[in-house]
Amino acid sequence: MTLYRAAAIFNKYKTPFYYYDLNLLQQTIDEIKKYSTQYNYTVHYALKANANNKILSIIKNAGLGADCVSGNEVKKAVEMGFASDHIVFAGVGKSDDEINYALDNDISCFNCESIQEMEVINQLAVNKNKMATIALRINPNVNANTHKYITTGLEENKFGINTWQLDELLENYKGFKNLKIIGLHFHIGSQITDLSSFKSLCMKVNELQQYFIKNKISLPTINVGGGLGVDYHHPDTNSIANFKDYFDLFHQFLELQPNQQVHFELGRAIVAQCGNLISRVLYIKNGINTNFAILDAGMTELIRPALYQSYHKIENISKARDLTMKYDVVGPICESSDCFGKAVDMPLTERGDLIALRTTGAYGEVMASGYNLRDRVVAYYSDELFKN
Ligand code: LLP
């Protein structure tokens, strides 16, 4: 069902709200499975992109694992029924409580970001008389060619262990009796559309593998992170990312050791396109040079444009699609950065029209805030709104 046709139903609900198309989510997951299983790759879903129960249960039922970056995400994954051996825990600042919770739940792997963190996890594992399995998150110094705020794999970023620290790390590791290194972990950034960045990552992984072979550390898993981008400009005609080319690239360029498993942690590419933020025009304000369409949704419901200058396609789904006017589409929050788009072509727009902000399933609802004491944004799902 297109959003234009759905507008009649949406009109019955109080705005703003997130609307999720679960059929599209399922189709996206089916594509991922189709192309990842042909190489026997394992995919963990990065909960940080969207942790709604309904979305998580579809992803879990499809057999994907969970990639978590906080104790509460680990808890959520456990509560949603992800198997503990399919839960990994990453993050540059894991607290003792979070580590203890993950140890108690026997998660499959901690992605460790520093020697000091290894020391802490080892000590907490000693206290519990447990073995903690870890992957070393290495900062590969590979440019992801994406927005600087979502670039993670450069030396200047806070993430990962730098390669020049590896000798010292392996020296220390000998004393960490309750830690077992089972792999390497990388994540170079998010919204990566130039696949050659992943090729550079593969080259770096191949080079690093030699170091560990030389040091006689076997690495059953290579986790190449997430980061595959989506098409924010064409949400209808290009609604599913090109998973074939993505997995093919790793197959072509990663040089694996016998029995090595490759893990991925995708977030955005799984959930971005199935979500839309639906809002209503409160007011139209015509200036001399600028017409403003003031929505009832703002940066409190969707912060990405204010934070990363990100583009989301904006559509007036109450009116026919003739292009007649340009509007600055803004929210109600008392900040000039509360702007979703400047000079957006829309049909003649009036108070009460429904506006869809497209491709907001990832890092949308989950980053919503209560700034200005706003109400918590609600979510509706296609299977509830459109029961046939
Ligand atoms: N693994 C790790 C260690 C990560 O840090 C991330 C995302 C992922 C996996 C999933 O990446 P994805 O496949 O979704 O690109 N809030 C920002 C995005 C931040 C991404 C942070 N890390 C945005 O709205 O664009």
Coordinates of C-alpha atoms and ligand atoms in Angstrom, one line a residue:
M1 CA 0.0 0.0 0.0
T2 CA 1.5 3.4 -1.0
L3 CA 1.6 6.1 1.6
Y4 CA -0.7 8.2 -0.6
R5 CA -3.3 5.5 -0.4
A6 CA -2.7 5.0 3.3
A7 CA -3.3 8.7 4.0
A8 CA -7.0 8.1 4.4
I9 CA -6.3 5.7 7.3
F10 CA -3.5 7.8 8.7
N11 CA -5.9 10.7 8.9
K12 CA -7.8 8.9 11.7
Y13 CA -4.7 8.9 14.0
K14 CA -3.2 11.6 16.1
T15 CA 0.1 12.7 14.6
P16 CA 3.1 12.6 14.7
F17 CA 3.8 8.8 14.6
Y18 CA 6.2 6.4 13.1
Y19 CA 4.6 4.0 10.6
Y20 CA 6.4 0.7 9.8
D21 CA 5.7 -1.4 6.7
L22 CA 6.4 -4.9 8.0
N23 CA 6.1 -6.5 4.5
L24 CA 9.0 -4.4 3.3
L25 CA 10.9 -5.4 6.4
Q26 CA 10.3 -9.0 5.7
Q27 CA 11.3 -8.7 2.1
T28 CA 14.5 -7.0 3.1
I29 CA 15.4 -9.7 5.5
D30 CA 14.6 -12.4 2.9
E31 CA 17.1 -10.7 0.5
I32 CA 19.7 -10.6 3.2
K33 CA 19.2 -14.3 4.0
K34 CA 19.2 -15.2 0.3
Y35 CA 22.6 -13.7 -0.3
S36 CA 24.3 -14.2 3.0
T37 CA 23.5 -17.9 3.3
Q38 CA 25.1 -18.7 0.0
Y39 CA 28.5 -17.9 1.6
N40 CA 27.5 -19.2 5.0
Y41 CA 27.8 -15.7 6.5
T42 CA 26.3 -14.9 9.9
V43 CA 24.3 -11.6 10.2
H44 CA 23.7 -9.9 13.6
Y45 CA 21.2 -7.1 13.6
A46 CA 22.5 -3.8 15.3
L47 CA 19.7 -3.1 17.8
K48 CA 20.8 0.5 18.0
A49 CA 19.1 1.3 14.7
N50 CA 15.6 0.4 16.0
A51 CA 14.8 -1.6 19.0
N52 CA 11.0 -1.8 18.8
N53 CA 9.7 -5.1 20.0
K54 CA 7.7 -5.9 16.9
I55 CA 10.6 -5.2 14.6
L56 CA 13.0 -7.2 16.9
S57 CA 10.7 -10.2 17.0
I58 CA 10.5 -10.3 13.2
I59 CA 14.2 -10.1 12.9
K60 CA 14.8 -12.7 15.6
N61 CA 12.2 -15.1 14.0
A62 CA 14.2 -14.8 10.8
G63 CA 17.2 -16.2 12.6
L64 CA 19.4 -13.1 12.7
G65 CA 21.6 -12.5 15.8
A66 CA 21.8 -9.4 17.9
D67 CA 24.6 -6.8 18.0
C68 CA 24.3 -4.7 21.1
V69 CA 26.1 -1.6 22.3
S70 CA 24.8 -1.2 25.8
G71 CA 23.7 -3.3 28.8
N72 CA 20.1 -2.4 28.1
E73 CA 20.4 -3.5 24.5
V74 CA 21.8 -6.9 25.7
K75 CA 18.9 -7.1 28.1
K76 CA 16.5 -6.3 25.4
A77 CA 18.0 -9.0 23.1
V78 CA 17.8 -11.6 25.9
E79 CA 14.2 -10.6 26.8
M80 CA 13.2 -10.8 23.1
G81 CA 14.5 -14.3 23.0
F82 CA 17.7 -14.0 20.9
A83 CA 19.8 -17.0 21.7
S84 CA 22.7 -16.0 24.0
D85 CA 25.2 -17.5 21.5
H86 CA 23.8 -15.1 18.9
I87 CA 24.3 -11.9 21.0
V88 CA 27.5 -9.8 20.8
F89 CA 28.3 -6.8 22.9
A90 CA 30.3 -3.9 21.4
G91 CA 31.0 -0.4 22.6
V92 CA 33.9 1.8 23.7
G93 CA 32.7 2.3 27.3
K94 CA 31.2 -0.8 28.8
S95 CA 30.5 -0.3 32.5
D96 CA 31.2 -3.0 35.1
D97 CA 27.4 -3.5 35.6
E98 CA 26.9 -4.0 31.9
I99 CA 29.8 -6.4 31.6
N100 CA 28.5 -8.4 34.6
Y101 CA 25.1 -8.6 33.1
A102 CA 26.5 -9.9 29.8
L103 CA 28.7 -12.4 31.6
D104 CA 25.7 -13.7 33.7
N105 CA 23.8 -14.2 30.4
D106 CA 26.7 -16.0 28.7
I107 CA 26.6 -13.9 25.6
S108 CA 28.7 -15.1 22.7
C109 CA 31.3 -12.3 22.4
F110 CA 32.5 -9.0 23.8
N111 CA 34.0 -6.8 21.2
C112 CA 36.8 -5.3 23.1
E113 CA 38.1 -1.8 22.4
S114 CA 41.2 -1.4 24.6
I115 CA 43.7 -3.3 26.6
Q116 CA 42.3 -1.8 29.8
E117 CA 38.8 -3.1 28.9
M118 CA 40.3 -6.6 28.4
E119 CA 41.8 -6.3 31.9
V120 CA 38.4 -5.3 33.4
I121 CA 36.4 -8.0 31.6
N122 CA 39.1 -10.6 32.7
Q123 CA 38.8 -9.5 36.3
L124 CA 35.0 -9.6 36.3
A125 CA 35.1 -13.0 34.7
V126 CA 37.6 -14.2 37.3
N127 CA 35.2 -13.1 40.0
K128 CA 32.4 -15.2 38.5
N129 CA 34.7 -18.0 37.6
K130 CA 33.7 -17.8 34.0
M131 CA 35.6 -17.6 30.6
A132 CA 34.7 -14.5 28.6
T133 CA 35.0 -14.9 24.8
I134 CA 36.2 -11.7 23.1
A135 CA 36.9 -10.3 19.7
L136 CA 39.4 -7.5 19.4
R137 CA 37.9 -4.4 17.8
I138 CA 40.7 -3.1 15.6
N139 CA 40.8 0.4 14.3
P140 CA 41.8 -0.3 10.7
N141 CA 42.4 3.3 9.7
V142 CA 40.2 2.9 6.6
N143 CA 38.1 5.8 5.4
A144 CA 34.4 5.0 5.0
N145 CA 33.8 8.2 2.9
T146 CA 30.7 9.1 4.8
H147 CA 29.6 11.9 7.2
K148 CA 32.3 12.6 9.7
Y149 CA 30.0 12.0 12.7
I150 CA 29.3 8.5 11.5
T151 CA 32.9 7.6 10.5
T152 CA 34.4 5.2 13.1
G153 CA 37.4 3.5 11.5
L154 CA 39.9 6.3 11.4
E155 CA 42.8 6.7 13.8
E156 CA 41.2 10.0 14.9
N157 CA 38.0 8.2 16.0
K158 CA 37.7 6.9 19.6
F159 CA 36.9 3.4 18.5
G160 CA 39.0 0.2 18.5
I161 CA 42.5 -0.8 19.3
N162 CA 45.2 0.7 17.2
T163 CA 47.4 -1.8 15.3
W164 CA 50.6 -0.5 16.9
Q165 CA 49.3 -1.6 20.3
L166 CA 48.9 -5.3 19.3
D167 CA 52.3 -6.5 20.5
E168 CA 51.6 -5.0 24.0
L169 CA 48.1 -6.4 23.9
L170 CA 49.2 -10.0 23.2
E171 CA 51.9 -9.7 25.9
N172 CA 49.1 -8.7 28.4
Y173 CA 46.8 -11.4 27.1
K174 CA 49.0 -14.1 28.4
G175 CA 48.1 -12.9 31.9
F176 CA 44.3 -12.7 31.2
K177 CA 43.5 -16.3 32.1
N178 CA 39.7 -15.9 31.9
L179 CA 39.6 -14.3 28.4
K180 CA 39.6 -16.1 25.1
I181 CA 40.2 -14.2 21.9
I182 CA 37.9 -15.8 19.3
G183 CA 38.1 -13.2 16.6
L184 CA 38.6 -9.8 15.2
H185 CA 36.0 -7.1 14.9
F186 CA 35.9 -4.0 12.6
H187 CA 33.3 -1.3 11.9
I188 CA 34.4 1.6 9.7
G189 CA 31.3 3.7 9.7
S190 CA 27.7 4.0 8.6
Q191 CA 25.6 4.9 5.5
I192 CA 28.5 3.7 3.3
T193 CA 27.4 3.7 -0.3
D194 CA 30.8 3.5 -2.0
L195 CA 31.5 -0.3 -1.7
S196 CA 35.2 0.3 -2.4
S197 CA 35.5 1.3 1.3
F198 CA 34.6 -2.3 2.2
K199 CA 37.2 -3.5 -0.3
S200 CA 39.8 -1.4 1.5
L201 CA 38.6 -3.0 4.8
C202 CA 39.0 -6.5 3.4
M203 CA 42.6 -5.7 2.4
K204 CA 43.3 -4.5 5.9
V205 CA 41.8 -7.6 7.4
N206 CA 43.9 -9.8 5.2
E207 CA 47.0 -8.0 6.2
L208 CA 46.1 -8.2 9.9
Q209 CA 45.4 -11.9 9.7
Q210 CA 49.0 -12.5 8.9
Y211 CA 50.0 -10.8 12.1
F212 CA 47.8 -13.2 14.2
I213 CA 48.9 -16.3 12.2
K214 CA 52.6 -15.3 13.0
N215 CA 51.6 -15.0 16.7
K216 CA 49.8 -18.3 16.6
I217 CA 46.5 -16.9 17.7
S218 CA 43.7 -18.7 15.9
L219 CA 40.7 -16.6 15.0
P220 CA 37.5 -18.5 14.3
T221 CA 35.5 -15.3 13.5
I222 CA 36.0 -12.2 11.5
N223 CA 33.4 -9.6 12.2
V224 CA 33.4 -6.9 9.5
G225 CA 30.7 -4.8 11.2
G226 CA 27.9 -3.0 9.5
G227 CA 27.6 0.2 7.6
L228 CA 25.9 -0.6 4.3
G229 CA 24.0 2.5 3.2
V230 CA 20.5 2.9 1.8
D231 CA 19.1 5.1 -0.9
Y232 CA 17.5 8.1 0.9
H233 CA 16.6 9.7 -2.4
H234 CA 14.6 6.9 -4.0
P235 CA 12.8 5.1 -1.2
D236 CA 10.1 3.6 -3.5
T237 CA 12.2 2.6 -6.5
N238 CA 15.2 1.4 -4.6
S239 CA 13.7 0.2 -1.3
I240 CA 16.1 -2.7 -0.7
A241 CA 19.8 -2.3 -0.6
N242 CA 22.0 -4.3 -2.9
F243 CA 22.9 -7.1 -0.6
K244 CA 24.1 -9.3 -3.4
D245 CA 26.9 -6.9 -4.4
Y246 CA 27.7 -6.3 -0.7
F247 CA 28.1 -10.0 0.2
D248 CA 29.8 -10.8 -3.1
L249 CA 32.4 -8.2 -2.4
F250 CA 33.4 -9.7 0.9
H251 CA 33.5 -13.1 -0.7
Q252 CA 35.7 -11.9 -3.5
F253 CA 38.2 -9.9 -1.4
L254 CA 38.4 -11.5 2.1
E255 CA 41.1 -14.1 2.4
L256 CA 39.8 -16.5 5.0
Q257 CA 41.6 -19.1 7.0
P258 CA 40.2 -22.7 7.0
N259 CA 36.9 -22.8 9.0
Q260 CA 36.8 -19.1 9.6
Q261 CA 33.3 -17.6 10.0
V262 CA 32.4 -14.2 8.7
H263 CA 30.0 -12.1 10.8
F264 CA 28.2 -8.9 9.8
E265 CA 26.3 -6.4 12.0
L266 CA 23.9 -4.5 9.9
G267 CA 21.4 -2.0 11.2
R268 CA 20.4 0.7 8.9
A269 CA 20.2 -1.4 5.7
I270 CA 17.7 -3.7 7.5
V271 CA 15.2 -1.2 8.9
A272 CA 15.7 2.2 7.4
Q273 CA 13.3 1.9 4.4
C274 CA 10.4 0.3 6.3
G275 CA 9.9 3.3 8.5
N276 CA 8.2 6.7 7.8
L277 CA 7.6 9.5 10.2
I278 CA 4.0 10.7 9.6
S279 CA 3.2 14.3 10.7
R280 CA 0.7 17.0 10.0
V281 CA 1.1 20.6 8.9
L282 CA 0.2 22.9 11.7
Y283 CA 0.7 26.2 9.9
I284 CA 1.9 27.7 6.7
K285 CA 3.9 30.9 7.0
N286 CA 4.7 32.8 3.9
G287 CA 7.6 35.1 4.0
I288 CA 9.0 37.3 1.3
N289 CA 11.6 34.8 0.2
T290 CA 10.6 31.7 2.1
N291 CA 7.5 29.7 2.7
F292 CA 7.5 27.7 5.8
A293 CA 5.5 24.5 6.4
I294 CA 5.5 24.0 10.1
L295 CA 4.9 20.4 11.1
D296 CA 3.8 18.8 14.4
A297 CA 6.9 16.6 14.2
G298 CA 10.3 18.1 15.0
M299 CA 13.9 17.3 15.8
T300 CA 12.6 15.5 18.9
E301 CA 11.1 12.8 16.8
L302 CA 13.8 12.8 14.1
I303 CA 17.1 14.4 14.9
R304 CA 19.1 13.2 11.9
P305 CA 18.7 16.3 9.7
A306 CA 19.7 18.6 12.6
L307 CA 22.5 16.4 13.8
Y308 CA 24.1 15.2 10.5
Q309 CA 22.5 17.5 7.9
S310 CA 21.0 14.3 6.6
Y311 CA 18.5 14.2 3.7
H312 CA 15.1 12.5 4.1
K313 CA 12.6 12.7 1.3
I314 CA 9.6 14.8 2.3
E315 CA 6.2 14.1 0.7
N316 CA 2.8 15.7 1.1
I317 CA 0.7 12.6 1.0
S318 CA -2.6 14.4 1.2
K319 CA -2.2 16.1 -2.1
A320 CA -1.6 15.2 -5.7
R321 CA 2.1 15.2 -6.7
D322 CA 2.1 18.3 -8.9
L323 CA 5.1 20.4 -8.0
T324 CA 3.9 23.9 -7.4
M325 CA 5.8 25.5 -4.5
K326 CA 8.9 25.4 -2.5
Y327 CA 8.7 25.2 1.3
D328 CA 11.2 25.1 4.2
V329 CA 9.8 22.2 6.1
V330 CA 10.4 22.8 9.8
G331 CA 9.3 21.4 13.2
P332 CA 7.8 23.2 16.3
I333 CA 10.9 23.0 18.5
C334 CA 12.5 26.2 19.7
E335 CA 15.7 25.8 17.7
S336 CA 16.6 27.0 14.2
S337 CA 18.2 23.7 13.5
D338 CA 14.8 22.1 13.8
C339 CA 14.5 22.0 10.0
F340 CA 13.8 18.9 7.9
G341 CA 14.5 20.4 4.5
K342 CA 15.0 23.6 2.8
A343 CA 13.2 24.7 -0.5
V344 CA 11.4 21.3 -0.7
D345 CA 9.1 21.0 -3.8
M346 CA 5.6 20.2 -2.6
P347 CA 2.1 20.7 -4.0
L348 CA 0.2 23.7 -2.6
T349 CA 0.2 22.7 1.1
E350 CA -2.4 23.5 3.7
R351 CA -2.9 23.2 7.4
G352 CA -3.9 19.6 8.2
D353 CA -2.1 18.0 5.3
L354 CA -0.2 14.8 6.1
I355 CA 3.6 14.9 5.5
A356 CA 5.7 11.8 5.3
L357 CA 9.4 11.9 6.2
R358 CA 10.7 8.9 4.4
T359 CA 13.4 6.3 5.2
T360 CA 13.3 6.9 8.9
G361 CA 13.1 3.3 10.2
A362 CA 16.8 3.5 11.3
Y363 CA 18.1 5.9 13.9
G364 CA 14.7 7.7 13.9
E365 CA 12.4 6.7 16.7
V366 CA 15.3 5.2 18.7
M367 CA 17.0 8.6 18.8
A368 CA 13.8 10.5 19.8
S369 CA 14.0 12.8 22.8
G370 CA 11.8 14.5 25.3
Y371 CA 13.3 17.9 24.7
N372 CA 10.8 20.7 25.2
L373 CA 8.9 18.1 27.3
R374 CA 7.5 16.6 24.1
D375 CA 5.4 13.5 24.3
R376 CA 7.1 10.2 23.5
V377 CA 6.5 9.5 19.8
V378 CA 4.3 6.4 19.1
A379 CA 4.5 3.7 16.4
Y380 CA 2.0 2.0 14.3
Y381 CA 2.6 -1.1 12.1
S382 CA 1.1 -2.1 8.7
D383 CA -0.4 -5.3 10.1
E384 CA -2.4 -3.3 12.6
L385 CA -3.5 -0.4 10.4
F386 CA -4.3 -2.4 7.3
K387 CA -6.0 -5.6 8.4
N388 CA -7.5 -7.1 5.3
Ligands
LLP1 N1 28.3 -2.2 14.6 C1 28.8 -1.1 15.3 C2 29.9 -1.4 16.2 C3 28.3 0.1 15.1 O1 28.9 1.2 15.8 C4 27.2 0.4 14.3 C5 26.7 1.7 14.1 C6 26.7 -0.7 13.6 C7 27.3 -2.0 13.7 C8 25.5 -0.6 12.6 O2 25.8 0.2 11.6 P1 24.8 0.4 10.3 O3 24.7 -0.9 9.6 O4 23.5 0.8 10.9 O5 25.4 1.4 9.5 N2 22.9 7.6 14.3 C9 23.6 7.6 13.0 C10 24.3 6.3 12.8 C11 25.2 5.9 13.8 C12 25.8 4.5 13.6 C13 26.6 4.1 14.7 N3 27.2 2.7 14.6 C14 22.7 8.0 11.9 O6 21.6 8.4 12.2 O7 23.1 8.1 10.7

